């Protein structure tokens, strides 16, 4: 590699070292800035709540797709969504929409979890590509039906678990797969967010319908609705799911009559004895949402738009690490995982690469659009999504029953 | 947005009120995520990055970003360039602060930034826009009585308990108080609290050195926020009079003895 004439020697060494590391380990830097073909995918969104509107926002920045229809049975939400989706037609009923709009090629489903099964099956029956938000279902029965229908379909099915298309996560996984951490010690994840998790409605009746996730008959609680996103990260890294789970929960802050816990903890056990701890609370926001994978030679910490690697003092040092970008966390100093390090280092702009240029949701949707247009494989398909959702369902069962629950491997294999 | 937002509101009960308030604050957080130039994944960072890495390339933007940029462009034209979200780094030798241009195609929802090292700074309008979105969220939640502020300098009032929310403008406005209801208010100052001048004329790059403040009330917080900045810059240029095409009321706190300091 020839040095750039205007680069200081140290910076050139940094660029060379990082380039070497990045080219050896890179999972495909084209993921950082997704590119698309010329065809425009006609997409319909079903479910215009907060996540649905976030999806609309991201889809509107992907030029390879066009949102042609939005469906929600709540008129207020539908109106709000249509203001964001210029030119899209609004529908209150999904079946009517699919019948009236044959031009739709793909459907994004962002409704309450317990409504996914009917909508997924209807969309697949009409040969539409489907992106289904996570978790895929709230019961094993629904999950089995969704998984079977997706397997039988010739169209693309993407599960909304975002870690498998996130460039920082892919980069971290490449270090993990290369054995950088060595023997695994433990896994942990948390999602701490101080919020009531309650949606205010203009009338009590509307409010009851909007707060399905606080209904124990319908909701997978924090473990299922939040936790599964993070469980899937571990499943993707390890290539396997845990075998047992135990969980507990309480209401620590929001004593407003709800029966879904606002604070939960779960511990998962893998077949080799590895443990994975999970914590979620609506009572405190400290340290937000992140995952940690700890091994004998280091730890990886992932926080959706950012990632870091913390090397143990006795871990071998790769040449490029000397010049890597680092961030201080109290007594720890982590190497910042930068998905485009080679190019940025060559430009002397490594610091600008800290943090992803797009949201995690954007990458997941971009992957779906590309796959549905024939240009790529789906990062998280039906089987992977169903297996992770099943783990979430078992975890919630452990929480509600207060016993350790076996995660049936035969069931997972069948999904 | 680097500042504290607070809401006072009436709901059906405390549980409903809390949920409605959280939803409104979530709108503010979403605005920050979308419009902060200090976030790598924001819309404005995408626009600036495209300007650096692929000059002239258009960037697809979402509806909220398009709406905000359209309103900013409308004020830029009406104010004679006294308000401009397209910026160049100040203080560098040879940098022409006026040569950054933001182009917008609302019909196809795309934007591009022209100018070396240019960036989009929505700091003078995004806070107001966030308050407007938050207010809409409160109404959607069935809240009719509320007051919300961002950093105590931008305020929006929905309905009021009795005769309007009483807002005190502080010593620099002779302790004036006014009643606010279904209206927004913004106060801008040419100097920060520590006395440092921070207001820059986008056309010339000159810092406004005078200690001026203006209070603007308008139907929308977006307009109030942006107009308060535009009016200070126009005053610094010696241009009195109204900015056409906008409904607002303005009051200045200091006589206008203005000096400009060029970088």
Tab-separated table of C-alpha atoms in Angstrom, chain A residues 102-408:
chain	number	residue	atom	x	y	z
A	102	UNK	CA	-52.933	-5.670	-6.903
A	103	UNK	CA	-49.928	-3.436	-7.570
A	104	UNK	CA	-48.675	-4.079	-4.018
A	105	UNK	CA	-45.607	-6.329	-4.189
A	106	UNK	CA	-44.619	-6.284	-0.549
A	107	UNK	CA	-46.296	-5.845	2.816
A	108	UNK	CA	-44.751	-4.566	6.041
A	109	UNK	CA	-46.665	-5.697	9.119
A	110	UNK	CA	-46.337	-3.562	12.237
A	111	UNK	CA	-49.561	-4.315	14.058
A	112	UNK	CA	-49.918	-5.663	17.607
A	113	UNK	CA	-48.168	-9.030	17.872
A	114	UNK	CA	-51.312	-11.105	18.316
A	115	UNK	CA	-52.600	-9.852	14.949
A	116	UNK	CA	-49.553	-10.955	12.957
A	117	UNK	CA	-50.686	-14.476	12.095
A	118	UNK	CA	-53.829	-13.567	10.182
A	119	UNK	CA	-52.130	-10.742	8.295
A	120	UNK	CA	-48.984	-12.693	7.409
A	121	UNK	CA	-50.996	-15.627	6.087
A	122	UNK	CA	-53.254	-13.332	4.064
A	123	UNK	CA	-50.313	-11.502	2.513
A	124	UNK	CA	-48.411	-14.698	1.695
A	125	UNK	CA	-51.560	-16.208	0.179
A	126	UNK	CA	-51.599	-13.242	-2.197
A	127	UNK	CA	-47.927	-13.914	-3.080
A	128	UNK	CA	-46.678	-10.742	-1.437
A	129	UNK	CA	-43.224	-10.398	0.047
A	130	UNK	CA	-43.599	-9.906	3.792
A	131	UNK	CA	-41.612	-8.045	6.450
A	132	UNK	CA	-43.088	-8.910	9.837
A	133	UNK	CA	-42.123	-6.930	12.912
A	134	UNK	CA	-40.638	-8.757	15.873
A	135	UNK	CA	-41.682	-10.722	17.786
A	136	UNK	CA	-43.427	-12.695	15.066
A	137	UNK	CA	-46.248	-14.057	17.213
A	138	UNK	CA	-47.530	-14.292	20.760
A	139	UNK	CA	-48.198	-18.038	20.821
A	140	UNK	CA	-46.415	-21.174	19.658
A	141	UNK	CA	-49.510	-22.050	17.649
A	142	UNK	CA	-49.403	-18.785	15.686
A	143	UNK	CA	-45.658	-19.064	15.299
A	144	UNK	CA	-45.895	-22.534	13.809
A	145	UNK	CA	-48.513	-21.345	11.317
A	146	UNK	CA	-46.450	-18.319	10.272
A	147	UNK	CA	-43.285	-20.351	9.898
A	148	UNK	CA	-44.999	-23.050	7.832
A	149	UNK	CA	-46.651	-20.514	5.534
A	150	UNK	CA	-43.390	-18.636	5.007
A	151	UNK	CA	-41.511	-21.852	4.204
A	152	UNK	CA	-44.145	-22.868	1.679
A	153	UNK	CA	-44.175	-19.477	0.022
A	154	UNK	CA	-42.058	-18.543	-2.942
A	155	UNK	CA	-41.905	-14.920	-1.840
A	156	UNK	CA	-39.479	-13.311	0.563
A	157	UNK	CA	-40.182	-13.339	4.287
A	158	UNK	CA	-38.135	-11.114	6.570
A	159	UNK	CA	-38.395	-11.065	10.355
A	160	UNK	CA	-37.900	-7.692	11.993
A	161	UNK	CA	-34.897	-8.659	14.111
A	162	UNK	CA	-32.464	-5.906	13.258
A	163	UNK	CA	-29.155	-7.193	14.615
A	164	UNK	CA	-28.566	-9.470	11.613
A	165	UNK	CA	-28.466	-6.574	9.140
A	166	UNK	CA	-26.751	-3.990	11.342
A	167	UNK	CA	-23.221	-3.244	10.030
A	168	UNK	CA	-21.689	-2.640	13.472
A	169	UNK	CA	-23.171	-5.895	14.700
A	170	UNK	CA	-21.932	-7.723	11.602
A	171	UNK	CA	-18.457	-6.296	12.127
A	172	UNK	CA	-18.502	-7.339	15.777
A	173	UNK	CA	-19.688	-10.809	14.810
A	174	UNK	CA	-16.778	-11.146	12.421
A	175	UNK	CA	-14.357	-10.494	15.282
A	176	UNK	CA	-16.288	-12.992	17.397
A	177	UNK	CA	-16.236	-15.644	14.675
A	178	UNK	CA	-12.500	-15.105	14.221
A	179	UNK	CA	-12.048	-16.160	17.842
A	180	UNK	CA	-10.953	-12.795	19.198
A	181	UNK	CA	-12.781	-13.316	22.504
A	182	UNK	CA	-11.750	-16.976	22.833
A	183	UNK	CA	-13.554	-18.962	25.541
A	184	UNK	CA	-16.995	-17.507	26.187
A	185	UNK	CA	-17.589	-16.513	29.788
A	186	UNK	CA	-21.066	-15.020	29.861
A	187	UNK	CA	-23.644	-12.989	27.996
A	188	UNK	CA	-25.846	-10.205	29.194
A	189	UNK	CA	-28.256	-7.698	27.780
A	190	UNK	CA	-30.509	-5.027	29.105
A	191	UNK	CA	-33.172	-2.614	27.962
A	192	UNK	CA	-33.745	0.037	30.593
A	193	UNK	CA	-36.094	2.843	29.642
A	194	UNK	CA	-38.066	4.983	32.061
A	195	UNK	CA	-41.520	5.167	30.549
A	196	UNK	CA	-44.995	4.060	31.489
A	197	UNK	CA	-45.202	2.125	28.190
A	198	UNK	CA	-48.778	3.273	28.125
A	199	UNK	CA	-50.351	4.928	25.096
A	200	UNK	CA	-52.744	7.793	25.706
A	201	UNK	CA	-55.939	7.711	23.676
A	202	UNK	CA	-58.435	10.443	22.984
A	203	UNK	CA	-61.142	8.297	24.633
A	204	UNK	CA	-60.964	5.512	27.259
A	205	UNK	CA	-62.268	3.019	24.699
A	206	UNK	CA	-59.609	3.864	22.164
A	207	UNK	CA	-56.986	3.830	24.875
A	208	UNK	CA	-57.903	0.280	25.894
A	209	UNK	CA	-57.421	-0.942	22.334
A	210	UNK	CA	-54.108	0.857	21.941
A	211	UNK	CA	-52.668	-0.689	25.116
A	212	UNK	CA	-52.807	-4.353	24.078
A	213	UNK	CA	-49.210	-4.771	25.300
A	214	UNK	CA	-50.438	-4.187	28.864
A	215	UNK	CA	-53.010	-6.961	28.523
A	216	UNK	CA	-51.511	-10.184	29.940
A	217	UNK	CA	-53.790	-12.242	27.687
A	218	UNK	CA	-52.280	-10.677	24.574
A	219	UNK	CA	-48.840	-9.437	25.523
A	220	UNK	CA	-45.489	-11.199	25.749
A	221	UNK	CA	-44.456	-8.472	28.158
A	222	UNK	CA	-41.030	-6.907	28.218
A	223	UNK	CA	-39.306	-10.244	27.633
A	224	UNK	CA	-41.157	-10.898	24.410
A	225	UNK	CA	-41.872	-7.450	23.047
A	226	UNK	CA	-38.455	-5.953	23.873
A	227	UNK	CA	-36.149	-8.781	24.839
A	228	UNK	CA	-36.405	-10.888	21.707
A	229	UNK	CA	-34.572	-8.227	19.632
A	230	UNK	CA	-31.603	-8.695	21.882
A	231	UNK	CA	-31.912	-12.474	22.332
A	232	UNK	CA	-31.629	-12.749	18.549
A	233	UNK	CA	-28.269	-10.971	18.632
A	234	UNK	CA	-26.872	-13.736	20.815
A	235	UNK	CA	-28.492	-16.453	18.708
A	236	UNK	CA	-26.903	-14.947	15.595
A	237	UNK	CA	-23.463	-14.762	17.170
A	238	UNK	CA	-23.571	-18.220	18.722
A	239	UNK	CA	-25.527	-19.984	15.989
A	240	UNK	CA	-27.744	-21.630	18.591
A	241	UNK	CA	-30.496	-20.950	21.114
A	242	UNK	CA	-30.532	-21.597	24.873
A	243	UNK	CA	-32.027	-24.752	26.361
A	244	UNK	CA	-33.606	-23.489	29.572
A	245	UNK	CA	-34.899	-20.237	31.000
A	246	UNK	CA	-36.084	-18.908	34.328
A	247	UNK	CA	-37.489	-15.445	34.922
A	248	UNK	CA	-38.989	-13.122	37.477
A	249	UNK	CA	-40.754	-9.800	37.432
A	250	UNK	CA	-42.334	-7.131	39.560
A	251	UNK	CA	-44.134	-3.825	39.301
A	252	UNK	CA	-41.597	-1.411	40.778
A	253	UNK	CA	-42.902	1.983	39.639
A	254	UNK	CA	-46.062	1.948	37.547
A	255	UNK	CA	-48.633	0.791	40.086
A	256	UNK	CA	-51.510	1.952	37.924
A	257	UNK	CA	-53.513	-1.227	37.968
A	258	UNK	CA	-51.544	-2.949	35.245
A	259	UNK	CA	-50.883	-6.673	35.367
A	260	UNK	CA	-47.832	-6.776	33.081
A	261	UNK	CA	-44.568	-6.391	34.997
A	262	UNK	CA	-42.648	-3.171	34.578
A	263	UNK	CA	-39.368	-4.782	35.650
A	264	UNK	CA	-38.203	-8.249	34.607
A	265	UNK	CA	-35.091	-10.386	34.760
A	266	UNK	CA	-34.405	-13.645	32.968
A	267	UNK	CA	-31.556	-16.097	32.910
A	268	UNK	CA	-31.040	-18.407	29.971
A	269	UNK	CA	-28.891	-21.518	30.066
A	270	UNK	CA	-27.206	-22.992	26.995
A	271	UNK	CA	-26.436	-26.670	26.659
A	272	UNK	CA	-22.733	-26.167	27.432
A	273	UNK	CA	-23.553	-24.323	30.659
A	274	UNK	CA	-23.127	-20.827	29.244
A	275	UNK	CA	-25.483	-18.332	30.914
A	276	UNK	CA	-27.195	-15.308	29.420
A	277	UNK	CA	-28.709	-12.705	31.707
A	278	UNK	CA	-31.378	-10.276	30.643
A	279	UNK	CA	-32.864	-7.286	32.423
A	280	UNK	CA	-35.584	-4.895	31.338
A	281	UNK	CA	-37.294	-2.133	33.277
A	282	UNK	CA	-39.672	0.752	32.719
A	283	UNK	CA	-38.520	2.370	35.963
A	284	UNK	CA	-35.020	3.548	35.085
A	285	UNK	CA	-33.072	4.514	31.967
A	286	UNK	CA	-29.478	4.038	33.095
A	287	UNK	CA	-27.309	2.530	30.366
A	288	UNK	CA	-30.260	2.099	28.040
A	289	UNK	CA	-30.235	-0.800	25.629
A	290	UNK	CA	-27.137	-2.859	24.953
A	291	UNK	CA	-25.682	-6.356	24.758
A	292	UNK	CA	-22.374	-7.664	26.109
A	293	UNK	CA	-20.541	-10.782	25.022
A	294	UNK	CA	-17.652	-11.555	27.385
A	295	UNK	CA	-14.833	-13.993	26.721
A	296	UNK	CA	-11.463	-14.869	28.144
A	297	UNK	CA	-9.634	-12.429	25.867
A	298	UNK	CA	-12.076	-9.594	25.700
A	299	UNK	CA	-15.637	-8.355	25.610
A	300	UNK	CA	-17.819	-6.868	22.922
A	301	UNK	CA	-20.454	-4.318	23.834
A	302	UNK	CA	-23.120	-3.428	21.281
A	303	UNK	CA	-25.579	-0.534	21.451
A	304	UNK	CA	-27.317	-0.551	18.077
A	305	UNK	CA	-25.620	2.401	16.399
A	306	UNK	CA	-22.340	1.887	18.231
A	307	UNK	CA	-20.099	-0.986	19.242
A	308	UNK	CA	-16.874	-1.436	21.204
A	309	UNK	CA	-14.359	-4.141	21.931
A	310	UNK	CA	-12.565	-4.267	25.285
A	311	UNK	CA	-9.424	-6.376	25.228
A	312	UNK	CA	-8.122	-8.159	28.278
A	313	UNK	CA	-4.666	-7.112	29.486
A	314	UNK	CA	-3.220	-10.501	28.506
A	315	UNK	CA	-4.904	-10.647	25.106
A	316	UNK	CA	-2.604	-10.633	22.076
A	317	UNK	CA	-2.509	-7.256	20.395
A	318	UNK	CA	-3.003	-6.983	16.664
A	319	UNK	CA	-0.839	-4.351	15.010
A	320	UNK	CA	-3.767	-2.220	13.936
A	321	UNK	CA	-5.112	-1.929	17.478
A	322	UNK	CA	-2.351	0.468	18.459
A	323	UNK	CA	-3.858	3.126	16.217
A	324	UNK	CA	-7.526	2.254	16.633
A	325	UNK	CA	-10.050	4.803	17.803
A	326	UNK	CA	-10.860	4.353	21.484
A	327	UNK	CA	-13.434	5.585	23.953
A	328	UNK	CA	-13.114	5.756	27.725
A	329	UNK	CA	-15.790	4.249	29.983
A	330	UNK	CA	-14.787	4.906	33.611
A	331	UNK	CA	-11.987	2.361	34.128
A	332	UNK	CA	-12.405	0.684	30.740
A	333	UNK	CA	-11.101	1.783	27.385
A	334	UNK	CA	-12.861	0.267	24.403
A	335	UNK	CA	-11.871	0.059	20.766
A	336	UNK	CA	-14.648	1.683	18.781
A	337	UNK	CA	-16.021	-0.657	16.136
A	338	UNK	CA	-16.205	1.374	12.955
A	339	UNK	CA	-17.770	-0.275	9.959
A	340	UNK	CA	-15.954	1.788	7.326
A	341	UNK	CA	-12.634	2.133	9.115
A	342	UNK	CA	-10.390	1.565	6.096
A	343	UNK	CA	-11.759	4.366	3.992
A	344	UNK	CA	-12.156	6.766	6.866
A	345	UNK	CA	-8.662	6.128	8.181
A	346	UNK	CA	-7.240	6.794	4.725
A	347	UNK	CA	-9.088	10.112	4.691
A	348	UNK	CA	-7.966	10.961	8.202
A	349	UNK	CA	-11.596	10.968	9.295
A	350	UNK	CA	-11.763	7.924	11.517
A	351	UNK	CA	-13.588	9.809	14.256
A	352	UNK	CA	-16.413	10.593	11.835
A	353	UNK	CA	-17.088	6.896	11.454
A	354	UNK	CA	-18.125	6.491	15.056
A	355	UNK	CA	-21.798	5.654	14.909
A	356	UNK	CA	-23.742	4.320	11.970
A	357	UNK	CA	-24.904	6.632	9.164
A	358	UNK	CA	-28.383	5.088	9.183
A	359	UNK	CA	-30.640	3.698	11.881
A	360	UNK	CA	-30.791	0.004	12.639
A	361	UNK	CA	-34.364	-0.072	11.345
A	362	UNK	CA	-33.234	1.435	8.038
A	363	UNK	CA	-30.719	-1.355	7.509
A	364	UNK	CA	-33.315	-4.027	8.236
A	365	UNK	CA	-35.798	-2.477	5.805
A	366	UNK	CA	-33.111	-1.888	3.171
A	367	UNK	CA	-32.188	-5.557	3.366
A	368	UNK	CA	-35.838	-6.521	2.897
A	369	UNK	CA	-36.313	-4.196	-0.092
A	370	UNK	CA	-33.157	-5.510	-1.725
A	371	UNK	CA	-34.127	-9.126	-1.077
A	372	UNK	CA	-37.681	-8.625	-2.336
A	373	UNK	CA	-36.255	-7.039	-5.474
A	374	UNK	CA	-34.077	-10.081	-6.027
A	375	UNK	CA	-30.785	-8.526	-5.092
A	376	UNK	CA	-29.801	-10.174	-1.825
A	377	UNK	CA	-30.633	-12.790	0.766
A	378	UNK	CA	-32.782	-11.902	3.722
A	379	UNK	CA	-30.671	-11.295	6.816
A	380	UNK	CA	-33.263	-12.685	9.205
A	381	UNK	CA	-35.748	-15.050	7.601
A	382	UNK	CA	-38.780	-16.851	8.929
A	383	UNK	CA	-36.931	-19.720	10.596
A	384	UNK	CA	-34.448	-17.557	12.467
A	385	UNK	CA	-37.197	-15.143	13.483
A	386	UNK	CA	-39.513	-17.923	14.579
A	387	UNK	CA	-36.840	-19.601	16.686
A	388	UNK	CA	-36.025	-16.389	18.508
A	389	UNK	CA	-39.704	-15.576	18.987
A	390	UNK	CA	-40.198	-19.044	20.475
A	391	UNK	CA	-37.436	-18.351	22.991
A	392	UNK	CA	-39.279	-15.177	23.973
A	393	UNK	CA	-42.546	-17.078	24.387
A	394	UNK	CA	-40.853	-19.663	26.612
A	395	UNK	CA	-39.241	-16.897	28.646
A	396	UNK	CA	-42.583	-15.225	29.245
A	397	UNK	CA	-44.026	-18.603	30.239
A	398	UNK	CA	-41.213	-19.020	32.783
A	399	UNK	CA	-42.006	-15.567	34.155
A	400	UNK	CA	-45.722	-16.205	34.512
A	401	UNK	CA	-45.407	-19.730	35.917
A	402	UNK	CA	-42.473	-18.964	38.180
A	403	UNK	CA	-40.604	-22.114	37.171
A	404	UNK	CA	-37.615	-22.956	35.037
A	405	UNK	CA	-38.860	-23.857	31.574
A	406	UNK	CA	-37.237	-26.088	29.007
A	407	UNK	CA	-36.902	-24.549	25.542
A	408	UNK	CA	-37.877	-27.497	23.378
